[in-house]
Each structure stands twice: as C-alpha cells, then as structure tokens.
Amino acid sequence: MKKTHIDIIDPIHDFVRVYDSELKIIDTPIFQRLRRIRQLSSAHLIYPGAQHTRFEHSLGVMHIASMAGHALYEKGLISVDDIQNLRFAGLLHDIGHGPFSHIFEELLQKKRHSHEDIGKEIILKTKIGDLISKNGYDKRFITKMAFGDSKFQFLNEIISGALSADIMDYLLRDGHFTGAEHAKIDHNRLTFSLDVYKNKLALDKSALVNFETMMISRYQMFKAVYFHKTVRAGEVMLLESMNLAEEELELTSMNLDDYLKLSDEVILSKLLSLPEHNSKLKTAKKIATDYQNRNLFKPVFELALTGTTITKKRMRDIREELSKSSKVDINEIFVDSSNTSSIPLSPSKKESKSIILLEVDNNKTKAKEIQISNIQLVSVMSGFMKILRVYTPAKNRKKVEMAAKSILGDLK
C-alpha cells in the first residue's frame, strides 16, 4: 500500500506528520525560502542557538492547528475537510514574510504593505494555490483563514489570536532554541480544551490556568528575548542599513518574483556589497559590516513607558535634541521605541479583549465571557509594553548617555 504521509522529526513536537498534498507545497522553492529566514531575526547574536527559521515554525503551526481541529471534530463542531483547511492555513500563515521577519515589515509599511498582503498574493497567484486547488480545496477560503478574514471567526482564531496555534508554537520553539526558561506552556491541554461558542473560539474553564501561564510566558519572552536591548541593537542596525540602501536596492518596489528571491543572507550580502557612491551608501555598508562582525550599537539609555506614547515625529525630535546636546552627528544616534500589546492581537489585529469559558453543570453547558484584563494573574500585564531606548556606536557612548539622561530622564 502506498504511503500517503511522512513524519518529520521535530524538537518541539517530536514528530510532525505531513501528508502528500502538503509535502508538494513544502517542496516548492517558494516554501523552501522560509528555511533561509530566521524566526528571531538578530536574536542569534545574543542567543547563539536561535538559528531556527520560519520553515519549522510553519510546520509547527500546522501541527498544532491540526490538533485543535481534531479536538473540535471529536466534539462534532467541524468536518474532516475543515481540519485540512486548518492545516493548509497554519502551514501558509507566514509564507509572505520577508528577510529578517518583522524588521523587513517596517520597510513594507512605507508602501502600506505587510507580509500578510504578500502572503495572500503568494497563495492566490503562484503554484502553491494551484496545488491547493488540484487537491480539491478552495485556495481563496484558505487564504482568508490564514490571515484572519474568513466568516468563521473561531477558525481564524485557531491560526492567530490569544488561543492560536501560532502563539503556542512560537513560544515553545523560541524558548527551546534561545534556552530561555520562560516559555513553559501546556499546548496539549489548551488545544484539547478548545470549544466553540457563537462562532467564537472558547476554552473549557478547567484550562484557564494554562491560558494564564501562556499569557505570562509571552510577556516574559518579550521582556527577556524579543525586546532584549542587544537583540534590538542588531535590529536597529539592520533597519537603518536597509533604510539607507532602500533606493539603491529597490527593496520596496520589487515584483513578487524578485521578492521571493530574498532571504536573510541575500539581503545582508547586498548590503555588504553596496557601491560607495555617496555618504548614505557608505554608511549603510559600514553598519552592515559592523552587524556582521557583531560590532553592535551600544544602548546608552532605557526607559519603560507607562502612559506616554512616542510618535515617530517625537522620536525624530528627540534624536535632534540628543545630537545638539551631545555634539554627536545625528546620523550616529538612534532612538528606538519597542512596543507591543501585552495581550496577543486577535485576527482583526486588535488587542484580544476577552475569552469565553465553558463549564458543564448538570449536563448543561454554561458560557461566560470574561475580560482578559480581569484575569487576576494577567491583569497586572494589561496594556502595552513600551520601551524607549537610545543607541549609538561605542565611540560616542559617554556623550550620548549624558545627553539622554538630561533630556529624557523625566519621561514616564
């Protein structure tokens, strides 16, 4: 009998089963590109083990989405075809990511694009969509589900949101490869406890403690890994180098075929090979060289913000003030504002406000929607994590540090 699947060994899930229809997608050059895009951009410069990529994360999301699908199927809530749709959506949810993941996203935003926009185009207009259709599935529906646009909200929420396969896999995977001890979550208990109430994803009340643990783990991973001051130093350098070289390399104006040729190493190679026609390109090349050699910018000031919102204009103003006060060239001072919602975003890209808990009492199922911000252990994290930092090359450290303390010391 012909074998219809393979089992891929995975350090997080032990084995990830992949069926023929999925393997054909995985084996395309478009999907293989994800092997060359690190999941955590510059984190490997601080956590040497963080070499994992969008490729294995995508397999992991497909695996957990499939687990969630089977849990709902056993409760009579979805069909076998829905499980396969979830698997495709999980596999392809990151297919549009550019080099260095979310760093390249900041460049795309200048053209009002995102990796989700590119992901939709990839599924609908390339061989990947053709392979989905050839196997009898609706590539348009899968595209909507992968990026939170389907009419079935609970299916969208399995792919992205506070109870999603995405968050469960990236926390487990990032924690494993960085060595951070914060990302300890029970994804098996969470997926087996999923349910549906009025088209929304719900959770058995008994698994609330596991949800709390996941929210706390995510918060701690942002503080310890994703927003680590030296991780951000590398990302600030990459972004500055790409911004300076954007016009020369046409990074935001290329067509889909050219975009799909990009990877972390391709972009870094392009930056290191820049012609030195002008000061912008010289600086871009110098920053990229320093990045490659781990001669990173130094953080000279850091402040966790509570109520203050730092606009891009305000960041430019701060940069000018620091330059004037320290007498350091403005092009050697960098103001970085790292921020994210303490609670994961919903598929609509808004902060998840509530969670539906289900409880069986006297053979009757009772539903209760509670505000996530009211969950005792999570309430202290409610809001946005915002950190303002100032970076500069090592030679300017003392001058810029003194100016930053003087100018920014009263911010809250």
XYZ file of C-alpha atoms in Angstrom:
412
model
C 0.000 0.000 0.000
C 1.352 3.431 -0.979
C 2.340 5.611 1.954
C 0.438 8.922 1.957
C 2.460 10.754 4.553
C 5.875 11.283 6.110
C 6.775 12.047 9.713
C 9.291 14.845 10.223
C 11.323 14.746 13.430
C 10.855 17.994 15.340
C 12.479 19.006 18.659
C 9.257 20.629 19.882
C 6.546 18.194 18.793
C 8.661 15.017 18.418
C 7.059 14.206 15.061
C 5.126 16.397 12.647
C 3.047 14.379 10.201
C 2.935 15.773 6.684
C 0.571 14.444 4.022
C 1.280 14.254 0.294
C -0.811 17.322 -0.572
C 1.152 19.371 1.995
C 4.518 17.897 1.035
C 4.068 19.083 -2.538
C 3.628 22.636 -1.193
C 6.546 22.313 1.220
C 8.827 21.124 -1.591
C 8.199 24.218 -3.738
C 11.043 26.780 -3.904
C 8.569 29.368 -2.594
C 8.084 27.489 0.675
C 11.709 26.328 0.929
C 12.663 30.029 1.028
C 11.392 30.061 4.622
C 14.398 27.916 5.602
C 16.515 31.000 4.926
C 14.546 33.430 7.099
C 15.321 33.206 10.808
C 12.362 33.255 13.126
C 14.016 35.720 15.512
C 15.973 37.962 13.174
C 19.025 39.114 15.178
C 18.480 37.112 18.372
C 21.173 34.600 17.385
C 23.776 37.296 18.076
C 22.826 37.079 21.768
C 21.302 33.602 21.973
C 23.564 31.515 19.680
C 21.056 28.667 19.463
C 18.349 30.872 17.965
C 19.045 29.742 14.417
C 15.552 28.322 13.856
C 13.539 29.578 10.901
C 10.075 30.385 9.643
C 10.151 26.986 7.918
C 9.986 24.788 11.009
C 7.686 27.253 12.787
C 5.217 26.923 9.909
C 5.289 23.131 10.219
C 4.693 23.504 13.953
C 1.703 25.803 13.488
C 0.195 23.325 11.021
C 0.712 20.565 13.603
C -0.959 22.438 16.485
C -3.772 23.727 14.228
C -4.398 20.112 13.272
C -4.541 19.115 16.955
C -7.066 21.884 17.605
C -9.062 20.803 14.563
C -9.235 17.200 15.736
C -10.379 18.331 19.193
C -13.264 20.278 17.637
C -14.038 17.437 15.206
C -14.406 14.977 18.091
C -16.943 17.376 19.623
C -18.904 17.401 16.369
C -18.148 21.053 15.645
C -16.233 20.833 12.360
C -15.710 18.424 9.459
C -12.665 16.488 8.255
C -12.322 18.993 5.402
C -12.177 21.803 7.978
C -9.213 20.073 9.629
C -7.368 20.009 6.304
C -8.219 23.669 5.693
C -6.762 24.488 9.094
C -3.615 22.524 8.270
C -3.111 24.421 4.999
C -3.803 27.761 6.702
C -1.352 27.027 9.522
C 1.306 25.891 7.076
C 0.975 29.053 4.980
C 0.280 31.746 7.573
C 3.889 33.063 7.358
C 4.532 32.406 3.658
C 4.783 36.146 2.892
C 7.450 37.035 5.445
C 10.443 38.950 4.166
C 14.087 38.769 5.269
C 14.724 39.284 8.979
C 10.995 38.766 9.524
C 9.423 41.746 11.299
C 12.347 44.077 10.532
C 11.601 43.969 6.809
C 7.974 44.585 7.695
C 8.862 48.133 8.731
C 10.137 48.789 5.216
C 6.999 47.319 3.665
C 4.830 49.619 5.765
C 6.187 52.593 3.834
C 4.277 51.247 0.827
C 1.326 50.345 3.044
C 2.080 46.660 2.539
C 2.523 43.841 5.017
C 3.698 40.252 4.932
C 0.029 39.267 5.115
C -0.690 41.147 1.866
C 2.202 39.370 0.174
C 1.138 36.043 1.670
C -2.321 36.401 0.145
C -0.774 37.152 -3.238
C 1.512 34.124 -2.989
C -1.306 31.704 -2.209
C -3.674 33.095 -4.816
C -1.252 33.725 -7.692
C 1.502 31.102 -7.525
C 1.958 27.355 -7.793
C 1.050 26.989 -4.127
C -2.550 27.988 -4.807
C -2.633 25.694 -7.840
C -1.557 22.750 -5.678
C -4.289 23.510 -3.142
C -6.917 23.664 -5.887
C -5.615 20.485 -7.518
C -6.298 18.638 -4.273
C -9.901 19.828 -4.234
C -9.649 22.639 -1.691
C -10.591 26.309 -2.002
C -7.438 28.445 -2.066
C -9.462 31.619 -1.502
C -11.077 30.279 1.645
C -7.744 29.024 2.954
C -6.199 32.435 2.244
C -8.936 34.131 4.249
C -8.497 31.705 7.136
C -4.700 32.055 7.148
C -4.935 35.837 7.514
C -7.995 36.182 9.737
C -10.600 37.102 7.135
C -12.915 34.072 6.947
C -16.518 34.283 8.126
C -15.798 31.554 10.678
C -14.174 33.561 13.444
C -13.260 30.526 15.532
C -11.267 29.043 12.637
C -9.410 32.343 12.210
C -8.651 32.324 15.930
C -7.033 28.892 15.735
C -4.435 30.367 13.369
C -3.885 33.755 15.055
C -5.027 35.218 18.351
C -4.828 34.641 22.088
C -5.528 30.889 21.792
C -3.823 30.326 18.464
C -1.531 27.625 17.151
C 0.832 30.429 16.137
C 1.468 31.711 19.653
C 1.694 28.200 21.106
C 4.355 27.120 18.619
C 6.479 30.261 18.626
C 6.632 30.412 22.424
C 7.651 26.761 22.713
C 10.082 26.977 19.791
C 11.649 30.309 20.707
C 12.048 29.236 24.321
C 13.727 25.988 23.275
C 16.218 27.494 20.843
C 17.122 30.556 22.904
C 17.403 28.500 26.061
C 15.069 30.911 27.852
C 13.175 29.280 30.697
C 10.088 31.468 30.396
C 8.129 29.713 27.638
C 6.743 26.738 29.520
C 3.190 26.143 28.315
C 0.912 23.104 28.078
C -0.269 23.343 24.475
C -1.763 19.848 24.624
C -4.119 20.781 27.441
C -5.047 24.038 25.726
C -5.838 22.508 22.328
C -7.793 19.592 23.804
C -9.838 22.102 25.848
C -10.903 24.240 22.875
C -14.580 24.637 22.014
C -16.836 26.955 20.032
C -19.492 29.364 21.264
C -21.442 31.651 18.914
C -18.794 31.419 16.174
C -16.006 32.310 18.613
C -13.259 30.088 19.951
C -13.900 29.115 23.562
C -11.992 27.289 26.273
C -13.039 24.806 28.920
C -12.950 26.629 32.234
C -10.659 23.983 33.726
C -7.873 25.075 31.347
C -7.947 28.739 32.422
C -4.773 28.277 34.467
C -2.988 27.037 31.328
C -4.130 30.126 29.433
C -2.850 32.343 32.256
C 0.522 30.583 32.106
C 0.747 31.153 28.354
C -0.019 34.876 28.669
C 2.611 35.270 31.389
C 5.147 33.289 29.346
C 4.549 35.514 26.328
C 5.001 38.652 28.436
C 8.249 37.354 29.887
C 9.583 36.299 26.472
C 9.057 39.821 25.143
C 10.941 41.290 28.071
C 13.769 38.746 28.095
C 14.179 37.877 24.402
C 12.166 39.803 21.817
C 12.835 43.232 23.376
C 16.273 42.374 24.778
C 18.398 45.522 24.497
C 21.153 43.841 22.471
C 18.720 41.966 20.223
C 17.136 45.302 19.435
C 20.571 46.845 18.806
C 21.112 44.411 15.947
C 17.633 45.044 14.591
C 18.080 48.818 14.747
C 21.275 48.418 12.734
C 19.648 46.228 10.094
C 16.736 48.613 9.726
C 18.977 51.665 9.438
C 21.193 49.972 6.848
C 18.196 48.860 4.784
C 16.575 52.290 5.028
C 19.725 53.997 3.751
C 20.091 51.488 0.894
C 16.398 51.186 0.048
C 16.505 53.296 -3.102
C 19.711 51.709 -4.393
C 18.448 48.161 -3.835
C 14.766 48.891 -4.641
C 13.745 46.924 -1.571
C 10.118 48.080 -1.504
C 9.410 48.360 -5.222
C 10.244 44.883 -6.484
C 7.743 42.495 -8.021
C 6.680 39.219 -6.413
C 9.230 37.089 -8.280
C 12.089 39.295 -7.083
C 10.693 39.420 -3.539
C 10.671 35.629 -3.380
C 14.404 35.560 -4.087
C 15.132 37.451 -0.879
C 16.382 35.874 2.331
C 18.390 36.979 5.376
C 21.724 36.183 3.770
C 20.766 37.621 0.359
C 19.868 40.980 1.905
C 22.957 41.036 4.130
C 25.117 40.195 1.095
C 23.535 43.034 -0.881
C 24.197 45.468 1.967
C 27.803 44.349 2.314
C 28.339 44.738 -1.445
C 26.872 48.222 -1.783
C 28.717 50.645 -4.061
C 30.042 53.656 -2.161
C 28.653 56.334 -4.488
C 27.528 58.607 -1.673
C 27.573 59.009 2.100
C 24.254 57.174 2.587
C 25.519 54.042 0.870
C 28.887 54.215 2.639
C 27.100 54.415 5.976
C 24.698 51.598 5.077
C 27.618 49.360 4.116
C 29.562 50.257 7.278
C 26.581 49.462 9.531
C 26.001 46.134 7.747
C 29.680 45.241 8.142
C 29.578 46.076 11.841
C 26.414 43.994 12.198
C 28.046 41.012 10.517
C 31.061 41.313 12.813
C 28.831 41.810 15.871
C 30.218 45.269 16.496
C 26.818 46.411 17.641
C 25.432 49.797 18.637
C 25.543 50.395 22.382
C 22.396 51.113 24.411
C 23.020 54.258 26.469
C 19.538 54.940 27.799
C 16.461 52.832 28.501
C 13.055 53.700 29.891
C 9.921 51.610 30.298
C 6.988 53.848 29.399
C 3.604 53.557 31.061
C 1.236 56.150 29.680
C 3.392 58.074 27.230
C 3.075 57.411 23.510
C 6.164 58.223 21.473
C 5.224 59.214 17.929
C 7.653 58.986 15.016
C 7.821 62.778 14.923
C 8.675 62.872 18.621
C 11.394 60.279 18.052
C 12.903 62.451 15.309
C 12.749 65.470 17.627
C 14.451 63.523 20.428
C 17.184 62.463 18.021
C 17.804 66.099 17.053
C 17.858 67.225 20.694
C 20.334 64.494 21.596
C 22.591 65.392 18.705
C 22.572 69.081 19.603
C 23.227 68.428 23.296
C 25.938 65.780 22.840
C 27.512 67.370 19.756
C 27.418 63.937 18.098
C 26.355 63.604 14.463
C 22.606 62.915 14.305
C 23.314 60.022 11.938
C 25.130 58.269 14.770
C 22.248 58.500 17.247
C 19.292 56.118 17.093
C 16.071 56.287 19.070
C 14.161 53.019 19.268
C 10.652 52.550 20.607
C 9.762 48.880 21.113
C 6.111 48.249 21.841
C 3.543 45.501 21.662
C 0.236 44.666 23.252
C 0.653 42.717 26.483
C -2.239 40.562 25.292
C -1.963 38.927 21.823
C -3.803 40.539 18.937
C -6.952 38.989 17.556
C -7.223 38.048 13.849
C -8.621 41.567 13.278
C -5.252 42.950 14.548
C -6.870 44.476 17.628
C -5.953 43.508 21.173
C -7.876 40.432 22.302
C -10.272 41.799 24.903
C -11.987 38.710 26.242
C -12.038 34.948 26.404
C -15.092 32.677 26.519
C -15.020 29.996 29.210
C -17.343 26.990 29.066
C -18.410 24.890 32.044
C -20.698 21.857 32.176
C -23.150 21.968 35.092
C -25.943 19.381 35.471
C -25.391 18.289 31.853
C -25.866 21.862 30.694
C -23.065 23.903 29.150
C -22.734 27.383 30.565
C -20.746 30.070 28.766
C -19.133 33.052 30.416
C -17.214 35.752 28.573
C -14.623 37.375 30.782
C -12.300 40.293 30.133
C -8.727 39.078 29.810
C -7.611 42.169 31.726
C -9.710 40.970 34.675
C -7.959 37.607 34.985
C -6.055 38.006 38.238
C -2.609 36.880 37.117
C -2.901 38.609 33.741
C -4.389 41.917 34.892
C -1.042 43.326 36.002
C 0.245 42.997 32.421
C -2.722 44.642 30.745
C -1.936 47.402 28.272
C 1.105 47.868 26.060
C 4.721 47.036 26.745
C 6.655 50.107 25.671
C 10.400 50.593 25.976
C 12.283 53.663 24.754
C 15.991 53.202 24.086
C 18.810 55.297 22.697
C 21.670 53.647 20.781
C 24.962 54.907 19.382
C 28.310 53.458 18.238
C 30.695 52.706 21.133
C 32.903 55.764 20.479
C 30.001 58.107 21.354
C 28.725 56.216 24.374
C 29.552 58.672 27.184
C 28.485 61.839 25.358
C 25.127 60.482 24.207
C 24.433 58.808 27.561
C 24.839 62.100 29.421
C 22.628 63.937 26.941
C 19.938 61.230 27.074
C 19.775 61.261 30.874
C 19.443 65.027 30.840
C 16.795 65.229 28.101
C 14.794 62.049 28.675
C 15.169 61.489 32.398
C 11.747 62.966 33.243
C 9.735 60.871 30.759
C 7.294 58.351 32.230
